[in-house]
Amino acid sequence: MSTEILGFFQGQERALPLYERLEALILEQIPDVKIKVTKTQISFSNRRGFAFVSFLPVRKAKDRPETYLTVTFGLGYRKDAPRIDGAVESYPNRWTHHVMVSSLQEIDGELMGWVREAAAFSAAK
């Protein structure tokens, strides 16, 4: 784990296992992924960014778990699912989706399917 990633989680160390699980699955399931750490997010990219990890509060404070990550991914259409906390069309035919993850069990086949689909969408653009 890089010092940049550890620095990103400073003060949010309890969320680090969630990130570690997500990163491991992304690197295992998607080829040629680059990881970039900034002050506000960690991005995963191939040709372009396809998935992002942040602490974006996409739910009202009373509905937010104590420990969480927000996983953001982009698709060419709006994906409707109960787990998706928000979706916006940031560009024509480019939908940004946010999913709040608070347990390792939530980093599952459904979420990873969306991330793989986002990676394929990004690679095709």
Short mmCIF file of N, CA, C and O in Angstrom, two decimals:
data_model
loop_
_atom_site.label_atom_id
_atom_site.label_comp_id
_atom_site.label_asym_id
_atom_site.label_seq_id
_atom_site.Cartn_x
_atom_site.Cartn_y
_atom_site.Cartn_z
N MET A 1 0.86 -1.17 0.00
CA MET A 1 0.00 0.00 0.00
C MET A 1 0.91 1.23 0.00
O MET A 1 1.80 1.34 0.82
N SER A 2 0.62 2.14 -0.90
CA SER A 2 1.46 3.33 -1.03
C SER A 2 1.22 4.31 0.12
O SER A 2 0.15 4.32 0.73
N THR A 3 2.21 5.14 0.38
CA THR A 3 2.06 6.16 1.42
C THR A 3 0.98 7.17 1.03
O THR A 3 0.32 7.74 1.89
N GLU A 4 0.80 7.39 -0.30
CA GLU A 4 -0.26 8.30 -0.75
C GLU A 4 -1.64 7.79 -0.35
O GLU A 4 -2.48 8.53 0.12
N ILE A 5 -1.86 6.49 -0.56
CA ILE A 5 -3.15 5.89 -0.21
C ILE A 5 -3.34 5.93 1.31
O ILE A 5 -4.42 6.29 1.79
N LEU A 6 -2.31 5.57 2.05
CA LEU A 6 -2.42 5.63 3.51
C LEU A 6 -2.71 7.05 3.97
O LEU A 6 -3.51 7.26 4.88
N GLY A 7 -2.10 8.04 3.32
CA GLY A 7 -2.36 9.44 3.65
C GLY A 7 -3.79 9.83 3.35
O GLY A 7 -4.41 10.61 4.10
N PHE A 8 -4.35 9.32 2.26
CA PHE A 8 -5.73 9.60 1.90
C PHE A 8 -6.69 9.17 3.02
O PHE A 8 -7.69 9.82 3.28
N PHE A 9 -6.36 8.06 3.67
CA PHE A 9 -7.22 7.50 4.71
C PHE A 9 -6.90 8.01 6.11
O PHE A 9 -7.50 7.55 7.08
N GLN A 10 -6.00 8.98 6.22
CA GLN A 10 -5.68 9.54 7.53
C GLN A 10 -6.95 10.14 8.13
O GLN A 10 -7.64 10.95 7.52
N GLY A 11 -7.28 9.68 9.33
CA GLY A 11 -8.51 10.11 9.99
C GLY A 11 -9.71 9.26 9.64
O GLY A 11 -10.76 9.38 10.26
N GLN A 12 -9.58 8.42 8.61
CA GLN A 12 -10.66 7.52 8.17
C GLN A 12 -10.13 6.08 8.08
O GLN A 12 -10.53 5.31 7.21
N GLU A 13 -9.22 5.73 8.96
CA GLU A 13 -8.53 4.44 8.89
C GLU A 13 -9.48 3.24 8.91
O GLU A 13 -9.17 2.20 8.32
N ARG A 14 -10.62 3.39 9.55
CA ARG A 14 -11.56 2.25 9.62
C ARG A 14 -12.13 1.91 8.25
O ARG A 14 -12.64 0.80 8.05
N ALA A 15 -12.07 2.82 7.30
CA ALA A 15 -12.56 2.55 5.95
C ALA A 15 -11.50 1.88 5.07
O ALA A 15 -11.82 1.42 3.97
N LEU A 16 -10.28 1.83 5.53
CA LEU A 16 -9.19 1.27 4.71
C LEU A 16 -9.44 -0.18 4.28
O LEU A 16 -9.19 -0.51 3.11
N PRO A 17 -9.94 -1.09 5.12
CA PRO A 17 -10.22 -2.45 4.65
C PRO A 17 -11.22 -2.48 3.48
O PRO A 17 -11.11 -3.34 2.60
N LEU A 18 -12.17 -1.56 3.48
CA LEU A 18 -13.13 -1.50 2.36
C LEU A 18 -12.38 -1.16 1.07
O LEU A 18 -12.59 -1.80 0.04
N TYR A 19 -11.51 -0.17 1.15
CA TYR A 19 -10.73 0.20 -0.02
C TYR A 19 -9.82 -0.94 -0.48
O TYR A 19 -9.74 -1.23 -1.67
N GLU A 20 -9.15 -1.58 0.47
CA GLU A 20 -8.23 -2.67 0.12
C GLU A 20 -8.95 -3.78 -0.64
O GLU A 20 -8.44 -4.30 -1.63
N ARG A 21 -10.15 -4.11 -0.20
CA ARG A 21 -10.94 -5.16 -0.87
C ARG A 21 -11.33 -4.70 -2.28
O ARG A 21 -11.19 -5.46 -3.25
N LEU A 22 -11.81 -3.47 -2.40
CA LEU A 22 -12.21 -2.96 -3.71
C LEU A 22 -11.02 -2.90 -4.65
O LEU A 22 -11.11 -3.36 -5.80
N GLU A 23 -9.91 -2.35 -4.20
CA GLU A 23 -8.72 -2.25 -5.05
C GLU A 23 -8.26 -3.63 -5.51
O GLU A 23 -7.97 -3.83 -6.68
N ALA A 24 -8.21 -4.60 -4.59
CA ALA A 24 -7.77 -5.96 -4.95
C ALA A 24 -8.66 -6.55 -6.04
O ALA A 24 -8.15 -7.13 -7.01
N LEU A 25 -9.97 -6.39 -5.92
CA LEU A 25 -10.87 -6.94 -6.92
C LEU A 25 -10.75 -6.22 -8.26
O LEU A 25 -10.79 -6.85 -9.31
N ILE A 26 -10.60 -4.90 -8.22
CA ILE A 26 -10.42 -4.16 -9.47
C ILE A 26 -9.15 -4.62 -10.18
O ILE A 26 -9.17 -4.92 -11.38
N LEU A 27 -8.05 -4.70 -9.45
CA LEU A 27 -6.78 -5.11 -10.07
C LEU A 27 -6.81 -6.56 -10.56
O LEU A 27 -6.17 -6.90 -11.55
N GLU A 28 -7.59 -7.39 -9.87
CA GLU A 28 -7.72 -8.80 -10.27
C GLU A 28 -8.61 -8.97 -11.51
O GLU A 28 -8.35 -9.81 -12.36
N GLN A 29 -9.65 -8.15 -11.63
CA GLN A 29 -10.66 -8.36 -12.66
C GLN A 29 -10.53 -7.47 -13.89
O GLN A 29 -11.14 -7.76 -14.91
N ILE A 30 -9.76 -6.41 -13.80
CA ILE A 30 -9.68 -5.44 -14.90
C ILE A 30 -8.22 -5.23 -15.27
O ILE A 30 -7.41 -4.88 -14.41
N PRO A 31 -7.86 -5.45 -16.53
CA PRO A 31 -6.44 -5.31 -16.92
C PRO A 31 -6.00 -3.85 -17.06
O PRO A 31 -6.81 -2.96 -17.32
N ASP A 32 -4.70 -3.66 -16.89
CA ASP A 32 -4.05 -2.36 -17.17
C ASP A 32 -4.67 -1.18 -16.45
O ASP A 32 -4.90 -0.12 -17.04
N VAL A 33 -4.91 -1.33 -15.17
CA VAL A 33 -5.52 -0.27 -14.37
C VAL A 33 -4.42 0.61 -13.77
O VAL A 33 -3.43 0.11 -13.25
N LYS A 34 -4.63 1.89 -13.86
CA LYS A 34 -3.76 2.87 -13.21
C LYS A 34 -4.52 3.47 -12.04
O LYS A 34 -5.72 3.71 -12.12
N ILE A 35 -3.80 3.72 -10.93
CA ILE A 35 -4.40 4.29 -9.74
C ILE A 35 -3.76 5.65 -9.49
O ILE A 35 -2.54 5.78 -9.52
N LYS A 36 -4.60 6.65 -9.25
CA LYS A 36 -4.12 7.99 -8.96
C LYS A 36 -4.80 8.49 -7.69
O LYS A 36 -6.02 8.42 -7.56
N VAL A 37 -3.99 9.01 -6.78
CA VAL A 37 -4.49 9.51 -5.51
C VAL A 37 -4.42 11.04 -5.52
O VAL A 37 -3.38 11.61 -5.84
N THR A 38 -5.54 11.68 -5.22
CA THR A 38 -5.56 13.13 -5.03
C THR A 38 -6.07 13.40 -3.62
O THR A 38 -6.37 12.46 -2.87
N LYS A 39 -6.20 14.64 -3.29
CA LYS A 39 -6.64 15.02 -1.96
C LYS A 39 -8.06 14.53 -1.65
O LYS A 39 -8.38 14.18 -0.52
N THR A 40 -8.92 14.51 -2.68
CA THR A 40 -10.34 14.21 -2.45
C THR A 40 -10.80 12.85 -2.96
O THR A 40 -11.92 12.44 -2.64
N GLN A 41 -9.99 12.17 -3.77
CA GLN A 41 -10.43 10.87 -4.29
C GLN A 41 -9.26 10.03 -4.76
O GLN A 41 -8.17 10.53 -5.00
N ILE A 42 -9.55 8.74 -4.93
CA ILE A 42 -8.62 7.80 -5.57
C ILE A 42 -9.31 7.36 -6.84
O ILE A 42 -10.47 6.93 -6.82
N SER A 43 -8.62 7.51 -7.97
CA SER A 43 -9.24 7.15 -9.25
C SER A 43 -8.58 5.93 -9.84
O SER A 43 -7.37 5.71 -9.71
N PHE A 44 -9.40 5.14 -10.51
CA PHE A 44 -8.96 3.96 -11.25
C PHE A 44 -9.23 4.26 -12.72
O PHE A 44 -10.34 4.65 -13.08
N SER A 45 -8.23 4.07 -13.56
CA SER A 45 -8.42 4.39 -14.97
C SER A 45 -7.76 3.35 -15.86
O SER A 45 -6.85 2.64 -15.45
N ASN A 46 -8.26 3.29 -17.09
CA ASN A 46 -7.60 2.58 -18.18
C ASN A 46 -7.29 3.69 -19.19
O ASN A 46 -6.36 4.43 -18.98
N ARG A 47 -8.07 3.86 -20.21
CA ARG A 47 -7.90 5.03 -21.07
C ARG A 47 -8.35 6.30 -20.37
O ARG A 47 -7.78 7.36 -20.53
N ARG A 48 -9.41 6.17 -19.60
CA ARG A 48 -9.98 7.28 -18.83
C ARG A 48 -10.41 6.74 -17.47
O ARG A 48 -10.50 5.53 -17.27
N GLY A 49 -10.76 7.65 -16.58
CA GLY A 49 -11.24 7.22 -15.27
C GLY A 49 -12.56 6.48 -15.39
O GLY A 49 -13.45 6.92 -16.10
N PHE A 50 -12.66 5.36 -14.69
CA PHE A 50 -13.91 4.60 -14.72
C PHE A 50 -14.49 4.37 -13.33
O PHE A 50 -15.68 4.09 -13.20
N ALA A 51 -13.68 4.44 -12.30
CA ALA A 51 -14.17 4.25 -10.94
C ALA A 51 -13.38 5.16 -10.01
O ALA A 51 -12.19 5.41 -10.23
N PHE A 52 -14.06 5.63 -8.97
CA PHE A 52 -13.46 6.58 -8.05
C PHE A 52 -13.90 6.24 -6.63
O PHE A 52 -15.04 5.83 -6.42
N VAL A 53 -13.00 6.43 -5.69
CA VAL A 53 -13.30 6.22 -4.28
C VAL A 53 -13.15 7.56 -3.58
O VAL A 53 -12.16 8.27 -3.79
N SER A 54 -14.13 7.90 -2.76
CA SER A 54 -14.07 9.15 -2.01
C SER A 54 -14.89 8.99 -0.73
O SER A 54 -15.41 7.91 -0.44
N PHE A 55 -14.98 10.08 0.00
CA PHE A 55 -15.86 10.13 1.17
C PHE A 55 -17.02 11.08 0.90
O PHE A 55 -17.58 11.69 1.80
N LEU A 56 -17.40 11.19 -0.37
CA LEU A 56 -18.51 12.04 -0.77
C LEU A 56 -19.76 11.64 0.01
O LEU A 56 -20.17 10.48 -0.02
N PRO A 57 -20.38 12.58 0.71
CA PRO A 57 -21.56 12.24 1.52
C PRO A 57 -22.83 12.24 0.68
O PRO A 57 -23.59 13.20 0.67
N VAL A 58 -23.08 11.15 -0.04
CA VAL A 58 -24.21 11.10 -0.97
C VAL A 58 -25.55 10.80 -0.28
O VAL A 58 -26.58 10.75 -0.95
N ARG A 59 -25.51 10.62 1.02
CA ARG A 59 -26.75 10.45 1.79
C ARG A 59 -26.81 11.54 2.86
O ARG A 59 -25.79 12.08 3.27
N LYS A 60 -28.01 11.80 3.32
CA LYS A 60 -28.17 12.73 4.44
C LYS A 60 -27.42 12.17 5.65
O LYS A 60 -27.30 10.95 5.81
N ALA A 61 -26.93 13.05 6.51
CA ALA A 61 -26.10 12.65 7.65
C ALA A 61 -26.77 11.57 8.50
O ALA A 61 -26.11 10.61 8.92
N LYS A 62 -28.07 11.68 8.73
CA LYS A 62 -28.76 10.70 9.57
C LYS A 62 -28.81 9.32 8.93
O LYS A 62 -28.98 8.31 9.61
N ASP A 63 -28.65 9.24 7.59
CA ASP A 63 -28.71 7.96 6.88
C ASP A 63 -27.33 7.40 6.54
O ASP A 63 -27.24 6.32 5.95
N ARG A 64 -26.28 8.13 6.89
CA ARG A 64 -24.92 7.70 6.58
C ARG A 64 -24.38 6.77 7.66
O ARG A 64 -24.50 7.08 8.84
N PRO A 65 -23.74 5.67 7.26
CA PRO A 65 -23.08 4.83 8.25
C PRO A 65 -21.86 5.56 8.82
O PRO A 65 -21.35 6.50 8.21
N GLU A 66 -21.40 5.11 9.98
CA GLU A 66 -20.24 5.75 10.61
C GLU A 66 -18.99 5.58 9.75
O GLU A 66 -18.20 6.51 9.59
N THR A 67 -18.80 4.39 9.19
CA THR A 67 -17.65 4.10 8.33
C THR A 67 -18.17 3.77 6.94
O THR A 67 -19.06 2.92 6.80
N TYR A 68 -17.64 4.45 5.94
CA TYR A 68 -18.09 4.20 4.57
C TYR A 68 -17.08 4.71 3.56
O TYR A 68 -16.20 5.50 3.88
N LEU A 69 -17.25 4.25 2.35
CA LEU A 69 -16.60 4.79 1.15
C LEU A 69 -17.71 5.06 0.16
O LEU A 69 -18.70 4.34 0.11
N THR A 70 -17.51 6.06 -0.68
CA THR A 70 -18.41 6.24 -1.81
C THR A 70 -17.67 5.78 -3.05
O THR A 70 -16.57 6.25 -3.34
N VAL A 71 -18.26 4.82 -3.74
CA VAL A 71 -17.70 4.32 -5.00
C VAL A 71 -18.50 4.96 -6.12
O VAL A 71 -19.73 4.87 -6.16
N THR A 72 -17.79 5.64 -7.01
CA THR A 72 -18.41 6.34 -8.13
C THR A 72 -17.94 5.68 -9.41
O THR A 72 -16.76 5.34 -9.56
N PHE A 73 -18.85 5.49 -10.34
CA PHE A 73 -18.49 4.91 -11.65
C PHE A 73 -19.34 5.54 -12.73
O PHE A 73 -20.42 6.07 -12.46
N GLY A 74 -18.83 5.51 -13.96
CA GLY A 74 -19.53 6.12 -15.08
C GLY A 74 -19.98 5.11 -16.11
O GLY A 74 -19.24 4.18 -16.44
N LEU A 75 -21.19 5.30 -16.60
CA LEU A 75 -21.76 4.45 -17.65
C LEU A 75 -22.40 5.33 -18.71
O LEU A 75 -22.65 6.51 -18.49
N GLY A 76 -22.72 4.75 -19.84
CA GLY A 76 -23.35 5.47 -20.93
C GLY A 76 -24.85 5.60 -20.79
O GLY A 76 -25.52 6.14 -21.67
N TYR A 77 -25.40 5.12 -19.70
CA TYR A 77 -26.83 5.19 -19.44
C TYR A 77 -27.05 5.22 -17.93
O TYR A 77 -26.13 4.93 -17.16
N ARG A 78 -28.23 5.56 -17.52
CA ARG A 78 -28.57 5.58 -16.10
C ARG A 78 -28.89 4.18 -15.64
O ARG A 78 -29.80 3.53 -16.16
N LYS A 79 -28.16 3.71 -14.66
CA LYS A 79 -28.40 2.39 -14.06
C LYS A 79 -29.31 2.62 -12.85
O LYS A 79 -29.02 3.46 -12.00
N ASP A 80 -30.42 1.93 -12.82
CA ASP A 80 -31.34 2.05 -11.70
C ASP A 80 -31.25 0.79 -10.85
O ASP A 80 -31.45 -0.32 -11.34
N ALA A 81 -30.92 0.99 -9.59
CA ALA A 81 -30.85 -0.11 -8.63
C ALA A 81 -30.99 0.49 -7.24
O ALA A 81 -30.57 1.63 -7.00
N PRO A 82 -31.60 -0.23 -6.32
CA PRO A 82 -31.80 0.30 -4.97
C PRO A 82 -30.51 0.73 -4.27
O PRO A 82 -30.52 1.66 -3.47
N ARG A 83 -29.40 0.09 -4.59
CA ARG A 83 -28.12 0.39 -3.94
C ARG A 83 -27.49 1.69 -4.43
O ARG A 83 -26.60 2.21 -3.78
N ILE A 84 -27.91 2.16 -5.57
CA ILE A 84 -27.30 3.36 -6.13
C ILE A 84 -27.91 4.58 -5.43
O ILE A 84 -29.11 4.82 -5.50
N ASP A 85 -27.04 5.32 -4.75
CA ASP A 85 -27.49 6.46 -3.95
C ASP A 85 -27.77 7.70 -4.79
O ASP A 85 -28.50 8.58 -4.35
N GLY A 86 -27.19 7.77 -5.97
CA GLY A 86 -27.43 8.92 -6.83
C GLY A 86 -26.85 8.69 -8.20
O GLY A 86 -25.88 7.94 -8.37
N ALA A 87 -27.47 9.29 -9.20
CA ALA A 87 -26.98 9.22 -10.58
C ALA A 87 -27.28 10.55 -11.25
O ALA A 87 -28.38 11.08 -11.13
N VAL A 88 -26.27 11.09 -11.93
CA VAL A 88 -26.44 12.35 -12.65
C VAL A 88 -25.82 12.20 -14.04
O VAL A 88 -24.84 11.50 -14.22
N GLU A 89 -26.44 12.87 -15.00
CA GLU A 89 -25.90 12.87 -16.35
C GLU A 89 -24.91 14.05 -16.44
O GLU A 89 -25.29 15.17 -16.72
N SER A 90 -23.64 13.74 -16.19
CA SER A 90 -22.63 14.79 -16.13
C SER A 90 -22.26 15.33 -17.51
O SER A 90 -21.84 16.49 -17.63
N TYR A 91 -22.39 14.52 -18.52
CA TYR A 91 -22.22 14.90 -19.92
C TYR A 91 -23.29 14.14 -20.69
O TYR A 91 -23.79 13.13 -20.20
N PRO A 92 -23.62 14.57 -21.91
CA PRO A 92 -24.60 13.78 -22.68
C PRO A 92 -24.14 12.32 -22.82
O PRO A 92 -22.98 12.06 -23.17
N ASN A 93 -25.01 11.41 -22.47
CA ASN A 93 -24.74 9.98 -22.54
C ASN A 93 -23.58 9.54 -21.65
O ASN A 93 -22.90 8.56 -21.93
N ARG A 94 -23.37 10.24 -20.56
CA ARG A 94 -22.35 9.88 -19.57
C ARG A 94 -22.97 10.07 -18.19
O ARG A 94 -23.15 11.19 -17.74
N TRP A 95 -23.34 8.96 -17.58
CA TRP A 95 -24.00 8.99 -16.28
C TRP A 95 -23.01 8.63 -15.18
O TRP A 95 -22.31 7.62 -15.28
N THR A 96 -22.96 9.46 -14.15
CA THR A 96 -22.12 9.22 -13.00
C THR A 96 -23.00 8.68 -11.88
O THR A 96 -24.00 9.29 -11.53
N HIS A 97 -22.61 7.51 -11.35
CA HIS A 97 -23.37 6.83 -10.31
C HIS A 97 -22.56 6.78 -9.02
O HIS A 97 -21.35 6.56 -9.06
N HIS A 98 -23.25 6.92 -7.89
CA HIS A 98 -22.60 6.88 -6.58
C HIS A 98 -23.22 5.77 -5.73
O HIS A 98 -24.45 5.70 -5.62
N VAL A 99 -22.36 4.96 -5.14
CA VAL A 99 -22.80 3.89 -4.25
C VAL A 99 -22.02 4.00 -2.95
O VAL A 99 -20.78 3.98 -2.97
N MET A 100 -22.72 4.12 -1.85
CA MET A 100 -22.07 4.17 -0.55
C MET A 100 -21.88 2.74 -0.05
O MET A 100 -22.83 1.96 -0.03
N VAL A 101 -20.66 2.42 0.33
CA VAL A 101 -20.29 1.07 0.77
C VAL A 101 -19.83 1.16 2.22
O VAL A 101 -18.94 1.96 2.53
N SER A 102 -20.41 0.34 3.09
CA SER A 102 -20.04 0.40 4.50
C SER A 102 -19.61 -0.95 5.08
O SER A 102 -19.26 -1.03 6.25
N SER A 103 -19.63 -2.00 4.26
CA SER A 103 -19.18 -3.31 4.74
C SER A 103 -18.51 -4.07 3.59
O SER A 103 -18.77 -3.79 2.42
N LEU A 104 -17.67 -5.01 3.95
CA LEU A 104 -16.98 -5.81 2.93
C LEU A 104 -17.98 -6.60 2.08
O LEU A 104 -17.76 -6.81 0.90
N GLN A 105 -19.10 -6.99 2.68
CA GLN A 105 -20.11 -7.76 1.94
C GLN A 105 -20.74 -6.95 0.82
O GLN A 105 -21.25 -7.51 -0.15
N GLU A 106 -20.71 -5.63 0.93
CA GLU A 106 -21.29 -4.78 -0.11
C GLU A 106 -20.37 -4.64 -1.33
O GLU A 106 -20.79 -4.14 -2.37
N ILE A 107 -19.13 -5.08 -1.20
CA ILE A 107 -18.21 -5.08 -2.34
C ILE A 107 -18.34 -6.47 -2.96
O ILE A 107 -17.54 -7.37 -2.75
N ASP A 108 -19.42 -6.63 -3.70
CA ASP A 108 -19.86 -7.94 -4.17
C ASP A 108 -19.90 -8.01 -5.69
O ASP A 108 -19.46 -7.09 -6.39
N GLY A 109 -20.44 -9.08 -6.19
CA GLY A 109 -20.53 -9.30 -7.64
C GLY A 109 -21.33 -8.23 -8.36
O GLY A 109 -20.98 -7.84 -9.48
N GLU A 110 -22.38 -7.74 -7.74
CA GLU A 110 -23.19 -6.70 -8.39
C GLU A 110 -22.38 -5.42 -8.55
O GLU A 110 -22.30 -4.86 -9.65
N LEU A 111 -21.76 -4.94 -7.48
CA LEU A 111 -20.95 -3.73 -7.56
C LEU A 111 -19.79 -3.90 -8.54
O LEU A 111 -19.54 -3.03 -9.37
N MET A 112 -19.12 -5.04 -8.46
CA MET A 112 -17.98 -5.26 -9.35
C MET A 112 -18.43 -5.39 -10.80
O MET A 112 -17.70 -5.01 -11.72
N GLY A 113 -19.63 -5.90 -11.04
CA GLY A 113 -20.17 -5.94 -12.39
C GLY A 113 -20.32 -4.54 -12.95
O GLY A 113 -20.00 -4.27 -14.11
N TRP A 114 -20.82 -3.63 -12.12
CA TRP A 114 -20.96 -2.23 -12.55
C TRP A 114 -19.59 -1.60 -12.83
O TRP A 114 -19.43 -0.87 -13.80
N VAL A 115 -18.62 -1.90 -11.96
CA VAL A 115 -17.27 -1.35 -12.14
C VAL A 115 -16.63 -1.91 -13.42
O VAL A 115 -16.01 -1.16 -14.19
N ARG A 116 -16.79 -3.20 -13.66
CA ARG A 116 -16.26 -3.79 -14.92
C ARG A 116 -16.93 -3.17 -16.14
O ARG A 116 -16.29 -2.88 -17.14
N GLU A 117 -18.24 -2.98 -16.05
CA GLU A 117 -18.96 -2.34 -17.15
C GLU A 117 -18.46 -0.91 -17.38
O GLU A 117 -18.30 -0.46 -18.52
N ALA A 118 -18.21 -0.19 -16.29
CA ALA A 118 -17.68 1.18 -16.39
C ALA A 118 -16.28 1.17 -17.02
O ALA A 118 -15.96 2.04 -17.83
N ALA A 119 -15.46 0.18 -16.68
CA ALA A 119 -14.12 0.07 -17.26
C ALA A 119 -14.22 -0.18 -18.77
O ALA A 119 -13.48 0.42 -19.56
N ALA A 120 -15.13 -1.05 -19.18
CA ALA A 120 -15.31 -1.32 -20.61
C ALA A 120 -15.82 -0.08 -21.33
O ALA A 120 -15.38 0.26 -22.43
N PHE A 121 -16.76 0.64 -20.70
CA PHE A 121 -17.29 1.88 -21.28
C PHE A 121 -16.17 2.91 -21.45
O PHE A 121 -16.03 3.55 -22.49
N SER A 122 -15.33 3.05 -20.44
CA SER A 122 -14.22 3.99 -20.48
C SER A 122 -13.21 3.60 -21.56
O SER A 122 -12.72 4.47 -22.30
N ALA A 123 -12.90 2.33 -21.66
CA ALA A 123 -11.91 1.87 -22.63
C ALA A 123 -12.40 2.06 -24.07
O ALA A 123 -11.60 2.24 -24.98
N ALA A 124 -13.72 2.02 -24.26
CA ALA A 124 -14.28 2.12 -25.62
C ALA A 124 -14.40 3.56 -26.10
O ALA A 124 -14.62 3.79 -27.29
N LYS A 125 -14.30 4.52 -25.21
CA LYS A 125 -14.48 5.93 -25.61
C LYS A 125 -13.26 6.47 -26.31
O LYS A 125 -12.16 6.13 -26.07
#
